[in-house]
Structure formats: structure tokens, C-alpha cells
């Protein structure tokens, strides 16, 4: 049997960057998730679909031939014979713990139609999946699997009513299962001890990002092990050098270095949301179980007394403050009066300060003039960055060609910081061996690379969705869970308009797809980390630089920030909770001046676009009326008074009775209030003067 390779070459291309080298499916351009974007050519889409189906058929025949000849094992052939559904189910269940499987729910619905019997191989595999694989999980792992069967006869087919009955039952069963899973998860979380702000959990997260050994770690260890250190250790460095990761790793290793002394270690990762009063209150409360104090001066003295009192203890006290420069700033000199002039031998203080805050660094050096405990973090060697990138690619079974590696090495010589390696890995992991790299392909600035990452996400998921999602994640004080992010995005009118179904019938409830949010979060994996806040896992930026880029790129306007804060306030205060419906208002942002000659075309275009989503017949009629009036007025402006008198809604209904029923639900664009809603009758501004 002979097979041609022309069809397969249209579907696949060889990628030498994969380990091992393999053929990958060629990318098919996706349609952006933005409204009013012109759809792709249906002829091109059908052509690609036909080529893809032919390629699948050829692969299927070749695999079966290899099985018969014995050149391919049965296990290896499965990845070519399995459908996407089977791949997803097996990926979700196979090789996972009982705890993970217990969080999955599967619903199988069999529709038995006697006249539709199919002996196709895929049907047999589906039957084996439903009858053998899933039931075995119930017996071995107590998995949640529900199987229902609908039998049809020659007389009674699988009608829409029966589909509706199944959908209602499925919804009720899913609701009960989800409630059970949520209650079970909540009961487990109540047993977990959660420290304030989730600092302990955050320390473990940042410590796991320590992938390059730094020479400065020995200085930190020597400081902690030294018996007589009178001053704090100040670690400084420019942004993105890895100060936070270094201190987190130091905190995790301190218990090992000082294991014979039973150290009392406290770590705080400061951000702009933590006030100085709150920080001192939390330290005093954890170390000495002191009562909260509202007076800032009393807090400063209490902190000093706390450090002095620990001099009598045999176990050392270690306090690590990362990002001292992030505390709320004042216009004057930094206030260091809360720090003691000298420390007891068993008290260790470690601070990190950015070199972008020279005033704070200078003040610390003046406050401790006799101290030599100032450590400036240096850049990582470019070779170690290249090795880290190679290791990260190896984890993904990828590599790059020697020509591509040459440009990467040049980039690392100009920017050798750990965060840049992670950002570059996000790009390089998608390079194929045919991808051509030039000197302009790689940007050496961390800030610009973060911006390029966001731009890539905009092209993939849509600018509105990405800008709003990143803004909500950045402006929430303690981060957001995936479910909260989906809820908040579903409360945003600008996003919901993109998901309005076509036609006149609007859904009772409108919500953005969960898959869209999960896909966006998956693309941000590695840059968004999960932290523990009161027993709940919330997303948190791995570096402050991401928040800065989001603020500059999406929140530079005061109106944008206020809108984001308003939606967050409504959501977290429960404005739309307990069954309270939220009206969908789409901003038109048009005024009566649009009807003038210069802006009339913009109004017609808006009506044309909006009619593709809602009220197609009504808005098309409105557009035709306004266009005709505009043409007549531009040629004969003196006829305006005559136009106003006869062209009333009643006259149109008497002349064309067919539009009378449509006029009862004609949408109104209130050009003065910039709101969109549904009116009982034809809008009155049709018979008003456009001037």
C-alpha cells in the first residue's frame, strides 16, 4: 500500500527544536475574541478543514498498517488513534492521586437510536471509554461519574423536548455535585493554620524560584551564624536582580543553618498595600503576642523593647523585611527612628532596598555609620543565564538551534537578570527550528518584554479581556481566585458586549466562558503565583514589575482606574449578590452632533455593527431612515421644517403596517445619557432637529 505525503506536508512541519525532533501541526490562524472583527474567509476555513481531515485519515491508515506489520507497538499507536475527547479524559484521570480525582466530575449521556448503528473504530473506543475506563475509576478511586441513558424508538426520536429534559437534570446534578465539592474543600481549609497576609506560604513560593546559585548567599549565611552582629544586614540592588527570591531562599535555609539553636524566623514581603503601622503591629503581635496599638510612636518604642527583650533568649530572633523601600513614602527624609542603634547578639535583622531609592540607602548608611553590613547584589553571569534557559527548555522537551542560541547569548550579555531569563523562555519555547531570529527579535529590557508578553496575549485573547483581567488582578489588594476573576469579568459591561449572542433574543444570564479565563491564566503561568490568604489560594504577581507595566499600559487614565475600582467595589460588597440582577448597559458615547454631516457616517457604521449583535431588523430600519434623511438634508437643508412634520412614527406605521410590531420593541440610543436600553415605542429623536 502506498501513501502520498503531499497532504501530510500541508498539515505538518518538522521541528528540530523539539526533543526528540518531531513533526508538529501547522498553526491555523485564530479569530480574535473582539467584537466587530471580520470573520475569516469561510472558503479558506473549509479548505483547511478538508486537508486536515484527509491528513487524519492517512495517519489512521498508516498506523493500522504499522500495527499489522509489527513495526509499531500497540501502546505507541494509541496517541494516533485516540480522539481529543479521550485524550482529555485520560489526561484528567490517569496518573493522578485519589485527592485530585476526587475533585473531578464526569457526566456520560448515552442516546440509543436503533436505526443509527455504527461499527466505526472511534465509536468502539468511545464505548470502551464509557463502559470500562470510567466505571473502573468509580471502583478504585471513588470518582464522581454519572451515567444516564436515553432510549429512542422508531416512533419517538430524540426530540428537542427530551434534550431539554436532560439539560435540566444535568444542571441540577452538577449543582449538587459542585456544592458537595465546595463544602468538602471549605471544611478542609478550616483546619489549615493561615498566617497573616500568607507570608509563610509566599516565602515558600518565592524560594522555589531560586534557580541560580548566588555568591551573596554566603554573606547572608555568615551574618546569621555570626555571634556578635550589632547592626542589620542591608541587601541592595537594582530591580529584577532577584532580591526577593534571594531573601526567601535565605529564610527557608536559615532553619537548616541554625538548626541547633531553634531560631524564631519571621519574613515579610512588603508591597505598597502594607502600611508602616500595620507592619510594626504585625511583627509585635507575632513575636511577643503584644496587643494592637494605634499610636505610631508607641509602636516604634514597643518594637525596640521587643528586640531588647529577646537578648535574654537562647534562640535567635531573625526578622527579614523584603522591599523596605515599598513602605508608604513621605515627602521628607525616611523615618528610621523605629530602628534600634544596635542589636543584641542573638537578634538578626535583614532588609532589602532597591537602588532606585538612593535617599533611603543614604539614610541607612548615616543611621549606622560604623556598619559594614551593606551587600549590593550583582548581575548574574551571562553563561549561567544561558544554562538556566537550556534547563528550562529541557523541562519542556525543547531546545534551540545554534544560530538562535547566538542571538540569545548576545541578549544575555546586555541583560542578565533571572526575570529576563523567564520572560525569554516564554518566547523561545515556541520557536521552531525554521523560525528566523534577527538582532531585532529579542528586546533586552525587562519592562519591554513584559509589555510584549501582554501584547501577545491581546492578540490571542482580545485586548479588552486581557486589559481588564490584568487590571483586576493588579488592583486587588490580596489577589483573586480564578472563580472571582471570572465573576468580576462577567460584571464588566465592556467585556460582556463582546459575548452577546447574535440575534434579537438576549439570554437571561450572561457570563464569560470559564475556559477563556483559564486559558489566559495558563498563558501567564510562571508569572502569576498562588499565595495562601485566609485559607484561599489567590493569584499574585511574581515580580512588582508586572504591576508597574499594567498600571502604565492599562491604568494610566484616571477614568480607567475609577471604572476598575467601581466594578471591584460592587463585586466585593455584594451589590450583585443574592439574586440581584445587574443590568447590561453598553456605552454609545455619541451625541446629537453625530447626526451632522461630518459625523453622520460614524453613526451609520455604529448602527450597522450593533445590528449584527442585537435588534437586527429594528436597527437596520433606523439606519435606513437616518441615512435617507441625511442625504436629503445635505442636498436640501431648507426642507428641514417640512421633514419634521410628516415623518413621525405614527405616519410610518400607517404607511408601513408591517413595522408596527417591530416598533414596539425598537431599541433606543439615548444620545444625551450615552446609555443603551429597550423602549416601549419608537424613539422620539427621529423627528427632532439634528442641529
mmCIF file of N, CA and C in Angstrom, residues 594-601 604 620-648 685-691:
data_model
loop_
_atom_site.group_PDB
_atom_site.id
_atom_site.type_symbol
_atom_site.label_atom_id
_atom_site.label_comp_id
_atom_site.label_asym_id
_atom_site.label_seq_id
_atom_site.Cartn_x
_atom_site.Cartn_y
_atom_site.Cartn_z
ATOM 1 N N UNK A 594 -23.441 63.991 16.212
ATOM 2 C CA UNK A 594 -23.084 62.934 15.265
ATOM 3 C C UNK A 594 -23.991 62.967 14.044
ATOM 4 N N UNK A 595 -25.169 63.449 14.208
ATOM 5 C CA UNK A 595 -26.110 63.432 13.090
ATOM 6 C C UNK A 595 -25.796 64.513 12.070
ATOM 7 N N UNK A 596 -24.890 65.396 12.443
ATOM 8 C CA UNK A 596 -24.463 66.392 11.484
ATOM 9 C C UNK A 596 -23.675 65.721 10.363
ATOM 10 N N UNK A 597 -23.442 66.444 9.306
ATOM 11 C CA UNK A 597 -22.883 65.836 8.102
ATOM 12 C C UNK A 597 -21.523 65.185 8.346
ATOM 13 N N UNK A 598 -20.671 65.796 9.184
ATOM 14 C CA UNK A 598 -19.305 65.307 9.355
ATOM 15 C C UNK A 598 -19.252 64.001 10.134
ATOM 16 N N UNK A 599 -20.194 63.792 11.046
ATOM 17 C CA UNK A 599 -20.159 62.605 11.894
ATOM 18 C C UNK A 599 -21.302 61.639 11.614
ATOM 19 N N UNK A 600 -22.099 61.907 10.631
ATOM 20 C CA UNK A 600 -23.231 61.021 10.352
ATOM 21 C C UNK A 600 -22.761 59.631 9.948
ATOM 22 N N UNK A 601 -21.663 59.565 9.202
ATOM 23 C CA UNK A 601 -21.175 58.261 8.743
ATOM 24 C C UNK A 601 -20.765 57.372 9.907
ATOM 25 N N UNK A 604 -23.863 55.799 11.277
ATOM 26 C CA UNK A 604 -24.350 54.720 10.432
ATOM 27 C C UNK A 604 -23.519 53.458 10.621
ATOM 28 N N UNK A 620 -31.497 48.144 11.556
ATOM 29 C CA UNK A 620 -31.339 48.336 10.121
ATOM 30 C C UNK A 620 -32.364 49.341 9.606
ATOM 31 N N UNK A 621 -33.604 49.263 10.108
ATOM 32 C CA UNK A 621 -34.629 50.227 9.713
ATOM 33 C C UNK A 621 -34.258 51.633 10.163
ATOM 34 N N UNK A 622 -33.761 51.731 11.385
ATOM 35 C CA UNK A 622 -33.348 53.034 11.899
ATOM 36 C C UNK A 622 -32.204 53.613 11.078
ATOM 37 N N UNK A 623 -31.272 52.769 10.698
ATOM 38 C CA UNK A 623 -30.134 53.239 9.901
ATOM 39 C C UNK A 623 -30.599 53.737 8.535
ATOM 40 N N UNK A 624 -31.520 53.013 7.901
ATOM 41 C CA UNK A 624 -32.005 53.420 6.584
ATOM 42 C C UNK A 624 -32.759 54.739 6.651
ATOM 43 N N UNK A 625 -33.552 54.913 7.723
ATOM 44 C CA UNK A 625 -34.295 56.165 7.874
ATOM 45 C C UNK A 625 -33.336 57.333 8.039
ATOM 46 N N UNK A 626 -32.357 57.167 8.925
ATOM 47 C CA UNK A 626 -31.419 58.258 9.173
ATOM 48 C C UNK A 626 -30.561 58.546 7.951
ATOM 49 N N UNK A 627 -30.146 57.508 7.225
ATOM 50 C CA UNK A 627 -29.313 57.723 6.039
ATOM 51 C C UNK A 627 -30.092 58.490 4.966
ATOM 52 N N UNK A 628 -31.365 58.114 4.774
ATOM 53 C CA UNK A 628 -32.185 58.819 3.789
ATOM 54 C C UNK A 628 -32.390 60.272 4.187
ATOM 55 N N UNK A 629 -32.649 60.489 5.467
ATOM 56 C CA UNK A 629 -32.844 61.860 5.943
ATOM 57 C C UNK A 629 -31.571 62.673 5.787
ATOM 58 N N UNK A 630 -30.436 62.037 6.062
ATOM 59 C CA UNK A 630 -29.164 62.751 5.969
ATOM 60 C C UNK A 630 -28.866 63.159 4.533
ATOM 61 N N UNK A 631 -29.136 62.256 3.575
ATOM 62 C CA UNK A 631 -28.896 62.598 2.172
ATOM 63 C C UNK A 631 -29.788 63.744 1.724
ATOM 64 N N UNK A 632 -31.055 63.717 2.144
ATOM 65 C CA UNK A 632 -31.984 64.756 1.748
ATOM 66 C C UNK A 632 -31.618 66.098 2.361
ATOM 67 N N UNK A 633 -31.201 66.078 3.622
ATOM 68 C CA UNK A 633 -30.855 67.329 4.290
ATOM 69 C C UNK A 633 -29.575 67.937 3.722
ATOM 70 N N UNK A 634 -28.619 67.075 3.356
ATOM 71 C CA UNK A 634 -27.379 67.614 2.809
ATOM 72 C C UNK A 634 -27.598 68.298 1.474
ATOM 73 N N UNK A 635 -28.627 67.836 0.694
ATOM 74 C CA UNK A 635 -28.893 68.446 -0.601
ATOM 75 C C UNK A 635 -29.878 69.613 -0.489
ATOM 76 N N UNK A 636 -30.862 69.465 0.393
ATOM 77 C CA UNK A 636 -31.902 70.486 0.535
ATOM 78 C C UNK A 636 -32.104 70.819 2.002
ATOM 79 N N UNK A 637 -31.175 71.554 2.632
ATOM 80 C CA UNK A 637 -31.335 71.875 4.053
ATOM 81 C C UNK A 637 -32.542 72.737 4.348
ATOM 82 N N UNK A 638 -33.080 73.431 3.332
ATOM 83 C CA UNK A 638 -34.257 74.271 3.581
ATOM 84 C C UNK A 638 -35.506 73.446 3.822
ATOM 85 N N UNK A 639 -35.485 72.153 3.451
ATOM 86 C CA UNK A 639 -36.656 71.298 3.632
ATOM 87 C C UNK A 639 -36.734 70.690 5.018
ATOM 88 N N UNK A 640 -35.845 71.099 5.951
ATOM 89 C CA UNK A 640 -35.851 70.522 7.290
ATOM 90 C C UNK A 640 -37.176 70.712 8.005
ATOM 91 N N UNK A 641 -37.791 71.930 8.027
ATOM 92 C CA UNK A 641 -39.096 72.057 8.721
ATOM 93 C C UNK A 641 -40.153 71.145 8.129
ATOM 94 N N UNK A 642 -40.161 70.963 6.804
ATOM 95 C CA UNK A 642 -41.161 70.089 6.195
ATOM 96 C C UNK A 642 -40.931 68.632 6.552
ATOM 97 N N UNK A 643 -39.680 68.266 6.724
ATOM 98 C CA UNK A 643 -39.349 66.892 7.094
ATOM 99 C C UNK A 643 -39.826 66.555 8.495
ATOM 100 N N UNK A 644 -39.700 67.531 9.373
ATOM 101 C CA UNK A 644 -40.031 67.258 10.765
ATOM 102 C C UNK A 644 -41.514 66.991 10.958
ATOM 103 N N UNK A 645 -42.335 67.586 10.130
ATOM 104 C CA UNK A 645 -43.768 67.487 10.367
ATOM 105 C C UNK A 645 -44.359 66.153 9.928
ATOM 106 N N UNK A 646 -44.126 65.723 8.687
ATOM 107 C CA UNK A 646 -44.802 64.481 8.274
ATOM 108 C C UNK A 646 -44.117 63.199 8.753
ATOM 109 N N UNK A 647 -42.799 63.238 8.962
ATOM 110 C CA UNK A 647 -42.069 61.997 9.256
ATOM 111 C C UNK A 647 -42.141 61.670 10.734
ATOM 112 N N UNK A 648 -43.311 61.326 11.212
ATOM 113 C CA UNK A 648 -43.498 60.935 12.607
ATOM 114 C C UNK A 648 -43.666 59.430 12.672
ATOM 115 N N UNK A 685 -36.386 60.993 19.047
ATOM 116 C CA UNK A 685 -35.402 61.898 18.440
ATOM 117 C C UNK A 685 -35.367 61.773 16.912
ATOM 118 N N UNK A 686 -36.127 60.800 16.354
ATOM 119 C CA UNK A 686 -36.183 60.713 14.898
ATOM 120 C C UNK A 686 -36.836 61.940 14.291
ATOM 121 N N UNK A 687 -37.733 62.543 15.000
ATOM 122 C CA UNK A 687 -38.430 63.689 14.441
ATOM 123 C C UNK A 687 -37.933 65.000 15.027
ATOM 124 N N UNK A 688 -36.738 64.967 15.660
ATOM 125 C CA UNK A 688 -36.159 66.186 16.197
ATOM 126 C C UNK A 688 -35.176 66.773 15.208
ATOM 127 N N UNK A 689 -34.885 67.996 15.427
ATOM 128 C CA UNK A 689 -33.923 68.666 14.564
ATOM 129 C C UNK A 689 -32.523 68.198 14.883
ATOM 130 N N UNK A 690 -31.694 67.945 13.896
ATOM 131 C CA UNK A 690 -30.338 67.484 14.149
ATOM 132 C C UNK A 690 -29.404 68.581 14.590
ATOM 133 N N UNK A 691 -29.863 69.806 14.609
ATOM 134 C CA UNK A 691 -28.993 70.918 14.992
ATOM 135 C C UNK A 691 -29.253 71.303 16.412
#
